PDB file of C-alpha atoms in Angstrom:
ATOM      1  CA  MET A1269     -52.533 -94.945 117.587  1.00 47.00           C
ATOM      2  CA  VAL A1270     -54.730 -92.296 116.008  1.00 49.00           C
ATOM      3  CA  HIS A1271     -54.817 -92.140 112.239  1.00 51.00           C
ATOM      4  CA  LYS A1272     -53.243 -88.981 110.867  1.00 58.00           C
ATOM      5  CA  ALA A1273     -56.375 -88.573 108.720  1.00 58.00           C
ATOM      6  CA  GLU A1274     -58.198 -87.502 111.908  1.00 87.00           C
ATOM      7  CA  ILE A1275     -56.387 -84.154 111.875  1.00 94.00           C
ATOM      8  CA  GLY A1276     -54.931 -81.775 109.318  1.00 94.00           C
ATOM      9  CA  LEU A1277     -55.901 -78.856 107.107  1.00 94.00           C
ATOM     10  CA  ARG A1278     -54.332 -76.884 104.274  1.00 93.00           C
ATOM     11  CA  ARG A1279     -52.582 -73.793 105.657  1.00 91.00           C
ATOM     12  CA  GLY A1280     -54.604 -70.594 105.372  1.00 89.00           C
ATOM     13  CA  THR A1281     -57.927 -72.297 104.697  1.00 92.00           C
ATOM     14  CA  VAL A1282     -60.922 -72.604 106.978  1.00 95.00           C
ATOM     15  CA  LYS A1283     -62.845 -75.855 107.018  1.00 96.00           C
ATOM     16  CA  LEU A1284     -64.799 -76.801 110.105  1.00 97.00           C
ATOM     17  CA  VAL A1285     -65.737 -80.339 111.046  1.00 97.00           C
ATOM     18  CA  ALA A1286     -67.825 -81.883 113.801  1.00 96.00           C
ATOM     19  CA  HIS A1287     -66.048 -82.571 117.066  1.00 96.00           C
ATOM     20  CA  ASN A1288     -64.127 -85.838 116.988  1.00 96.00           C
ATOM     21  CA  PRO A1289     -63.563 -87.557 120.348  1.00 94.00           C
ATOM     22  CA  LYS A1290     -60.323 -89.008 118.925  1.00 95.00           C
ATOM     23  CA  TRP A1291     -58.775 -85.525 119.099  1.00 97.00           C
ATOM     24  CA  ALA A1292     -58.229 -86.051 122.829  1.00 96.00           C
ATOM     25  CA  GLU A1293     -56.298 -89.208 121.959  1.00 96.00           C
ATOM     26  CA  CYS A1294     -54.289 -87.292 119.339  1.00 96.00           C
ATOM     27  CA  PHE A1295     -53.405 -84.745 122.005  1.00 97.00           C
ATOM     28  CA  SER A1296     -52.388 -87.455 124.493  1.00 97.00           C
ATOM     29  CA  GLU A1297     -50.056 -89.009 121.927  1.00 96.00           C
ATOM     30  CA  GLU A1298     -48.497 -85.656 121.055  1.00 97.00           C
ATOM     31  CA  LYS A1299     -48.158 -84.718 124.721  1.00 97.00           C
ATOM     32  CA  GLU A1300     -46.316 -87.979 125.353  1.00 97.00           C
ATOM     33  CA  LEU A1301     -43.978 -87.281 122.417  1.00 97.00           C
ATOM     34  CA  LEU A1302     -43.296 -83.716 123.571  1.00 97.00           C
ATOM     35  CA  LEU A1303     -42.641 -84.730 127.165  1.00 96.00           C
ATOM     36  CA  LYS A1304     -40.336 -87.534 126.017  1.00 96.00           C
ATOM     37  CA  THR A1305     -38.508 -85.101 123.727  1.00 95.00           C
ATOM     38  CA  LEU A1306     -38.344 -82.074 126.028  1.00 94.00           C
ATOM     39  CA  GLY A1307     -38.755 -83.550 129.497  1.00 89.00           C
ATOM     40  CA  GLN A1308     -38.592 -81.170 132.421  1.00 88.00           C
ATOM     41  CA  LYS A1309     -38.024 -78.182 130.145  1.00 90.00           C
ATOM     42  CA  ILE A1310     -41.826 -78.083 129.931  1.00 95.00           C
ATOM     43  CA  LEU A1311     -43.747 -77.084 133.068  1.00 97.00           C
ATOM     44  CA  ASP A1312     -47.190 -78.027 131.728  1.00 97.00           C
ATOM     45  CA  LEU A1313     -48.897 -79.016 128.453  1.00 97.00           C
ATOM     46  CA  ARG A1314     -52.587 -78.459 127.733  1.00 98.00           C
ATOM     47  CA  HIS A1315     -54.966 -79.192 124.889  1.00 98.00           C
ATOM     48  CA  ILE A1316     -56.705 -75.918 123.990  1.00 98.00           C
ATOM     49  CA  GLY A1317     -58.756 -74.507 121.147  1.00 96.00           C
ATOM     50  CA  SER A1318     -61.929 -75.839 119.619  1.00 97.00           C
ATOM     51  CA  THR A1319     -60.650 -79.406 119.260  1.00 97.00           C
ATOM     52  CA  ALA A1320     -60.599 -79.492 123.083  1.00 98.00           C
ATOM     53  CA  ILE A1321     -64.256 -78.453 123.417  1.00 97.00           C
ATOM     54  CA  PRO A1322     -66.762 -81.276 122.896  1.00 96.00           C
ATOM     55  CA  GLY A1323     -69.795 -80.500 120.782  1.00 95.00           C
ATOM     56  CA  ILE A1324     -68.509 -77.571 118.742  1.00 97.00           C
ATOM     57  CA  LEU A1325     -67.219 -77.286 115.216  1.00 97.00           C
ATOM     58  CA  ALA A1326     -63.460 -77.014 114.812  1.00 97.00           C
ATOM     59  CA  LYS A1327     -60.692 -76.786 112.283  1.00 97.00           C
ATOM     60  CA  PRO A1328     -59.043 -80.225 112.551  1.00 97.00           C
ATOM     61  CA  ILE A1329     -55.755 -78.824 113.861  1.00 97.00           C
ATOM     62  CA  LEU A1330     -54.652 -79.542 117.425  1.00 97.00           C
ATOM     63  CA  ASP A1331     -53.834 -76.464 119.473  1.00 98.00           C
ATOM     64  CA  ILE A1332     -51.380 -77.159 122.261  1.00 98.00           C
ATOM     65  CA  LEU A1333     -50.347 -74.768 125.016  1.00 98.00           C
ATOM     66  CA  ALA A1334     -46.941 -75.376 126.607  1.00 98.00           C
ATOM     67  CA  ALA A1335     -45.733 -73.549 129.686  1.00 98.00           C
ATOM     68  CA  VAL A1336     -42.085 -72.667 130.252  1.00 97.00           C
ATOM     69  CA  ARG A1337     -40.335 -70.615 132.931  1.00 96.00           C
ATOM     70  CA  THR A1338     -39.355 -67.908 130.418  1.00 96.00           C
ATOM     71  CA  LEU A1339     -39.767 -67.669 126.658  1.00 96.00           C
ATOM     72  CA  ALA A1340     -35.980 -67.478 126.348  1.00 95.00           C
ATOM     73  CA  ASP A1341     -35.901 -71.113 127.540  1.00 94.00           C
ATOM     74  CA  VAL A1342     -37.523 -72.222 124.274  1.00 96.00           C
ATOM     75  CA  GLU A1343     -34.401 -71.384 122.278  1.00 95.00           C
ATOM     76  CA  ALA A1344     -32.542 -74.276 123.907  1.00 94.00           C
ATOM     77  CA  PHE A1345     -34.842 -76.925 122.443  1.00 94.00           C
ATOM     78  CA  THR A1346     -35.857 -75.645 118.997  1.00 96.00           C
ATOM     79  CA  GLU A1347     -33.614 -78.272 117.360  1.00 97.00           C
ATOM     80  CA  ASP A1348     -35.272 -81.040 119.389  1.00 96.00           C
ATOM     81  CA  LEU A1349     -38.674 -79.814 118.203  1.00 97.00           C
ATOM     82  CA  LYS A1350     -37.449 -79.745 114.605  1.00 97.00           C
ATOM     83  CA  LYS A1351     -36.403 -83.407 114.933  1.00 97.00           C
ATOM     84  CA  VAL A1352     -39.994 -84.377 115.809  1.00 97.00           C
ATOM     85  CA  GLY A1353     -41.490 -82.392 112.934  1.00 97.00           C
ATOM     86  CA  TYR A1354     -42.092 -78.894 114.287  1.00 98.00           C
ATOM     87  CA  GLU A1355     -41.240 -75.709 112.402  1.00 97.00           C
ATOM     88  CA  ASP A1356     -40.342 -72.560 114.344  1.00 97.00           C
ATOM     89  CA  LYS A1357     -42.521 -69.563 113.433  1.00 97.00           C
ATOM     90  CA  GLY A1358     -41.086 -67.121 115.984  1.00 96.00           C
ATOM     91  CA  ASP A1359     -43.889 -65.385 117.849  1.00 95.00           C
ATOM     92  CA  GLY A1360     -46.285 -65.830 114.914  1.00 94.00           C
ATOM     93  CA  GLY A1361     -47.244 -62.187 115.282  1.00 93.00           C
ATOM     94  CA  VAL A1362     -48.453 -62.607 118.864  1.00 93.00           C
ATOM     95  CA  LEU A1363     -46.552 -61.005 121.710  1.00 93.00           C
ATOM     96  CA  GLY A1364     -45.878 -63.315 124.645  1.00 94.00           C
ATOM     97  CA  ARG A1365     -45.601 -66.602 122.798  1.00 96.00           C
ATOM     98  CA  ARG A1366     -43.247 -68.750 120.740  1.00 98.00           C
ATOM     99  CA  PHE A1367     -45.101 -70.565 117.979  1.00 98.00           C
ATOM    100  CA  PHE A1368     -44.344 -73.849 116.217  1.00 98.00           C
ATOM    101  CA  VAL A1369     -46.342 -75.722 113.606  1.00 97.00           C
ATOM    102  CA  LYS A1370     -46.350 -79.337 112.542  1.00 97.00           C
ATOM    103  CA  GLY A1371     -47.408 -80.658 109.175  1.00 95.00           C
ATOM    104  CA  GLY A1372     -46.680 -79.113 105.802  1.00 91.00           C
ATOM    105  CA  GLU A1373     -48.574 -76.406 103.978  1.00 91.00           C
ATOM    106  CA  ALA A1374     -50.971 -78.964 102.505  1.00 93.00           C
ATOM    107  CA  ASN A1375     -51.789 -80.667 105.813  1.00 94.00           C
ATOM    108  CA  ARG A1376     -51.064 -78.599 108.930  1.00 95.00           C
ATOM    109  CA  THR A1377     -51.831 -80.790 111.950  1.00 97.00           C
ATOM    110  CA  HIS A1378     -50.571 -79.038 115.116  1.00 97.00           C
ATOM    111  CA  HIS A1379     -50.141 -75.534 116.492  1.00 97.00           C
ATOM    112  CA  LEU A1380     -47.766 -75.537 119.471  1.00 98.00           C
ATOM    113  CA  ASN A1381     -47.809 -72.355 121.556  1.00 98.00           C
ATOM    114  CA  PHE A1382     -45.109 -71.817 124.177  1.00 98.00           C
ATOM    115  CA  CYS A1383     -45.674 -69.135 126.779  1.00 98.00           C
ATOM    116  CA  GLU A1384     -44.577 -68.327 130.279  1.00 98.00           C
ATOM    117  CA  MET A1385     -46.439 -70.164 133.005  1.00 97.00           C
ATOM    118  CA  ASN A1386     -49.201 -68.015 134.517  1.00 95.00           C
ATOM    119  CA  SER A1387     -48.750 -65.257 131.913  1.00 97.00           C
ATOM    120  CA  PHE A1388     -51.827 -63.562 130.467  1.00 96.00           C
ATOM    121  CA  PHE A1389     -51.407 -65.695 127.317  1.00 97.00           C
ATOM    122  CA  TRP A1390     -51.460 -68.872 129.436  1.00 97.00           C
ATOM    123  CA  GLU A1391     -54.340 -67.821 131.663  1.00 97.00           C
ATOM    124  CA  SER A1392     -56.566 -66.403 128.932  1.00 97.00           C
ATOM    125  CA  HIS A1393     -56.324 -69.508 126.761  1.00 97.00           C
ATOM    126  CA  LEU A1394     -57.101 -71.836 129.645  1.00 98.00           C
ATOM    127  CA  VAL A1395     -59.945 -69.679 130.940  1.00 97.00           C
ATOM    128  CA  PHE A1396     -61.573 -69.409 127.499  1.00 98.00           C
ATOM    129  CA  CYS A1397     -61.407 -73.145 126.852  1.00 97.00           C
ATOM    130  CA  ASP A1398     -62.590 -73.999 130.357  1.00 97.00           C
ATOM    131  CA  TYR A1399     -65.506 -71.564 130.124  1.00 98.00           C
ATOM    132  CA  LEU A1400     -66.781 -73.047 126.872  1.00 98.00           C
ATOM    133  CA  GLN A1401     -66.394 -76.585 128.229  1.00 97.00           C
ATOM    134  CA  ARG A1402     -68.556 -75.624 131.225  1.00 97.00           C
ATOM    135  CA  HIS A1403     -71.115 -73.413 129.440  1.00 97.00           C
ATOM    136  CA  THR A1404     -72.713 -75.250 126.540  1.00 96.00           C
ATOM    137  CA  ASP A1405     -74.877 -72.288 125.483  1.00 97.00           C
ATOM    138  CA  ALA A1406     -71.785 -70.110 125.014  1.00 98.00           C
ATOM    139  CA  ALA A1407     -70.053 -72.993 123.220  1.00 98.00           C
ATOM    140  CA  LYS A1408     -73.008 -73.319 120.807  1.00 97.00           C
ATOM    141  CA  GLN A1409     -72.929 -69.553 120.133  1.00 98.00           C
ATOM    142  CA  TYR A1410     -69.205 -69.759 119.437  1.00 98.00           C
ATOM    143  CA  SER A1411     -69.702 -72.717 117.114  1.00 98.00           C
ATOM    144  CA  ALA A1412     -72.411 -70.861 115.168  1.00 98.00           C
ATOM    145  CA  LEU A1413     -70.199 -67.769 114.891  1.00 98.00           C
ATOM    146  CA  LYS A1414     -67.328 -69.894 113.616  1.00 98.00           C
ATOM    147  CA  GLN A1415     -69.561 -71.551 110.995  1.00 98.00           C
ATOM    148  CA  GLY A1416     -70.767 -68.171 109.732  1.00 98.00           C
ATOM    149  CA  LEU A1417     -67.195 -66.900 109.496  1.00 98.00           C
ATOM    150  CA  ALA A1418     -65.991 -70.098 107.807  1.00 97.00           C
ATOM    151  CA  ASP A1419     -68.741 -69.762 105.207  1.00 97.00           C
ATOM    152  CA  LYS A1420     -67.778 -66.139 104.611  1.00 97.00           C
ATOM    153  CA  PHE A1421     -63.963 -66.598 104.682  1.00 97.00           C
ATOM    154  CA  PRO A1422     -63.129 -70.154 103.536  1.00 95.00           C
ATOM    155  CA  ASN A1423     -59.719 -69.105 102.200  1.00 94.00           C
ATOM    156  CA  ASP A1424     -58.848 -66.277 104.581  1.00 95.00           C
ATOM    157  CA  ARG A1425     -57.811 -67.598 107.975  1.00 93.00           C
ATOM    158  CA  GLY A1426     -56.828 -64.090 109.113  1.00 93.00           C
ATOM    159  CA  ALA A1427     -60.303 -62.681 108.508  1.00 96.00           C
ATOM    160  CA  TYR A1428     -61.864 -65.754 110.117  1.00 97.00           C
ATOM    161  CA  THR A1429     -59.718 -65.274 113.237  1.00 95.00           C
ATOM    162  CA  THR A1430     -60.359 -61.526 113.380  1.00 96.00           C
ATOM    163  CA  GLY A1431     -64.091 -62.190 113.209  1.00 98.00           C
ATOM    164  CA  LYS A1432     -63.909 -64.158 116.466  1.00 98.00           C
ATOM    165  CA  VAL A1433     -62.073 -61.493 118.492  1.00 97.00           C
ATOM    166  CA  GLU A1434     -65.090 -59.725 120.007  1.00 98.00           C
ATOM    167  CA  PHE A1435     -66.734 -62.964 121.078  1.00 98.00           C
ATOM    168  CA  VAL A1436     -63.511 -64.237 122.647  1.00 97.00           C
ATOM    169  CA  ARG A1437     -63.022 -60.916 124.434  1.00 97.00           C
ATOM    170  CA  SER A1438     -66.577 -60.990 125.806  1.00 97.00           C
ATOM    171  CA  ILE A1439     -66.113 -64.535 127.145  1.00 97.00           C
ATOM    172  CA  LEU A1440     -62.785 -63.622 128.740  1.00 97.00           C
ATOM    173  CA  ASN A1441     -64.326 -60.551 130.363  1.00 96.00           C
ATOM    174  CA  ARG A1442     -67.174 -62.635 131.709  1.00 95.00           C
ATOM    175  CA  ALA A1443     -65.002 -65.538 132.872  1.00 94.00           C
ATOM    176  CA  MET A1444     -62.099 -63.572 134.340  1.00 90.00           C
ATOM    177  CA  ASN A1445     -64.279 -61.160 136.271  1.00 86.00           C
ATOM    178  CA  LYS A1446     -66.257 -63.736 138.163  1.00 68.00           C
ATOM    179  CA  PRO A1447     -65.113 -66.320 140.685  1.00 60.00           C
ATOM    180  CA  ARG A1448     -64.301 -69.672 139.150  1.00 53.00           C
ATOM    181  CA  ASP A1449     -66.998 -72.251 139.749  1.00 52.00           C
ATOM    182  CA  ASP A1450     -65.768 -75.830 140.109  1.00 49.00           C
ATOM    183  CA  SER A1451     -69.194 -77.399 139.751  1.00 43.00           C
TER     184      SER A1451
END
């Protein structure tokens, strides 16, 4: 079992740490819990975000992408998620998702994003993560950008996130407009 000290960050703050290989283990444990709790209500679960990309700096919060048939399906299991520590945040200000968090304000540990399978939200998150896993130069650029933004906005997660938008958009444009390479 992974120690809870491996993940967690005060809500709203930005603190980046070196990649920790144990994050993959944290994800596996959480995936097992979610599948046991929700079963076939979930079509797929993926580890996304910077904690899923070896070699780059990341906020120590696990980002999880969960696919459902329709977002309306999520309503049926919000109580089950609450029982395993998740708090419902509605869409979290992002159209096309249902957002849950785990861990209190002082130590947020998980961001759980439900979306419809094969929606733009699903595809764009997987494509971005996959691209950075396959292209280390782009991953290093992203890591450097994140560090600069974290230094500038240590207590403003919104500004930190906004500062990454253009880079993310450029990677998505590059990755989604060229055939996927499996090498």
